[in-house]
Coordinates of C-alpha atoms in Angstrom, one line a residue:
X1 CA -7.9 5.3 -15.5
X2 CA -4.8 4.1 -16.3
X3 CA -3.4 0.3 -16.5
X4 CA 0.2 -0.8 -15.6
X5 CA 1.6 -4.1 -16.2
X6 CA 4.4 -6.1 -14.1
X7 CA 6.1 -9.1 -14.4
X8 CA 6.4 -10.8 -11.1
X9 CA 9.0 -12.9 -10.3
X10 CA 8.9 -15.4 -7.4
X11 CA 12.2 -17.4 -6.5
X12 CA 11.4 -20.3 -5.0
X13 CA 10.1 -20.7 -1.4
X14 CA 9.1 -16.8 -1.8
X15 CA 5.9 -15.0 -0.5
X16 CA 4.2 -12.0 -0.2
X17 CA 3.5 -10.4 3.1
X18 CA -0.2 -9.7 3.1
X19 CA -1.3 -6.4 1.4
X20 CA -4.3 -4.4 -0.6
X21 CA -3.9 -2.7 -3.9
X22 CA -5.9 0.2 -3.1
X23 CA -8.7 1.1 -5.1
X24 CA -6.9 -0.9 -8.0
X25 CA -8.2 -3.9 -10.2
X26 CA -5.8 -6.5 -10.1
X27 CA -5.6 -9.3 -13.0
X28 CA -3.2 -12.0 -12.5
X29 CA -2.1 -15.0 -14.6
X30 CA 0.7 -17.1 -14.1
X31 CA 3.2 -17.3 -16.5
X32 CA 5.8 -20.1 -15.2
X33 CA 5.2 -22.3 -12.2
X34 CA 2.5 -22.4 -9.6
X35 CA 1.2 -19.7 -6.6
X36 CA -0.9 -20.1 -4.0
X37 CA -3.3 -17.5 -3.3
X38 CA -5.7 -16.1 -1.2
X39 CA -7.7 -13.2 -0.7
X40 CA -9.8 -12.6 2.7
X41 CA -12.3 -14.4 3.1
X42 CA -12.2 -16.6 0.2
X43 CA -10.7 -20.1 0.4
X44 CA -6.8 -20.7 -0.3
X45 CA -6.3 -21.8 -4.4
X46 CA -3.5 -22.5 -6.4
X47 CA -2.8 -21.2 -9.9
X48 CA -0.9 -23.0 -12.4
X49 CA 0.9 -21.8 -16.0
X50 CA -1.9 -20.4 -17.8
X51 CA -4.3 -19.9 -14.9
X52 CA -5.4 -16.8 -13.8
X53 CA -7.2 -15.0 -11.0
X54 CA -8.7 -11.2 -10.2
X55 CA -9.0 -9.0 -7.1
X56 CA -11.3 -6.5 -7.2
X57 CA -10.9 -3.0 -5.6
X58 CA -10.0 -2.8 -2.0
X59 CA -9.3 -6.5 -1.6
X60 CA -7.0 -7.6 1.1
X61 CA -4.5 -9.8 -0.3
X62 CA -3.4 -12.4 2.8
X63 CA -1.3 -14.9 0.9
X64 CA 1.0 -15.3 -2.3
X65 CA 3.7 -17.6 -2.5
X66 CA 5.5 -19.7 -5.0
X67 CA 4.4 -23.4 -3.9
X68 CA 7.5 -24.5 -5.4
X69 CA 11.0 -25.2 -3.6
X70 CA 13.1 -25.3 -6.6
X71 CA 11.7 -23.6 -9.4
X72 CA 10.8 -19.6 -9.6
X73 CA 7.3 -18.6 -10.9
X74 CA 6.5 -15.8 -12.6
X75 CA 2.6 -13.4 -13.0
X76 CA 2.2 -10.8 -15.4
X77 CA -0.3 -8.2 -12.8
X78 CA -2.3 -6.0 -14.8
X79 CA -3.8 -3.0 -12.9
X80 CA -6.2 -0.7 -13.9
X81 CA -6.3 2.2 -11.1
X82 CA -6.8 6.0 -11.0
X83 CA -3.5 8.1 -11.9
X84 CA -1.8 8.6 -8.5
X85 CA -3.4 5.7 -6.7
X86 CA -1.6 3.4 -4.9
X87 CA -1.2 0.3 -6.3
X88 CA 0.6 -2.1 -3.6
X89 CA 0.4 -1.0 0.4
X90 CA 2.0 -3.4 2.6
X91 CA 0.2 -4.3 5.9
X92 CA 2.0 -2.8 8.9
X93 CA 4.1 -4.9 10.8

């Protein structure tokens, strides 16, 4: 297993377009501002600085998007995944 950090940076107004992270465990926590997240079939929350939220392996990842239309946010994503895997794969279009 390995683990790979990322800051994510979200100007504001931005959003994901819905995705998975593979067999990856995802960690988030919200360093500046607020997201709105949701995972499939799990209600809609939002996440404020400090706040944090996981996705387990194979979780389809509908929603992310800085609630915010002035000020950027910003996660630190910590995976943990097998070496080679995948860690984001857009939904196709």
């Amino acid at each position: 297993m390995h683990v790979h950090l990322y800051a994510d940076n979200f100007p504001p107004n931005a959003r994901t377009v819905p995705h998975r992270h593979g067999q990856a465990f995802a960690y988030a926590y919200v360093l500046e501002g607020s997201v709105r997240s949701t995972l499939e079939g799990q209600p809609t929350a939002t996440y404020h600085q400090g706040e944090d939220w996981v996705e387990p392996p194979g979780a389809h990842h509908v929603q992310a998007e800085n609630t915010s239309t002035t000020k950027p946010a910003k996660l630190l994503v910590v995976f943990i995944a097998n070496p080679g895997d995948a860690l984001k794969t857009d939904d196709p279009k």
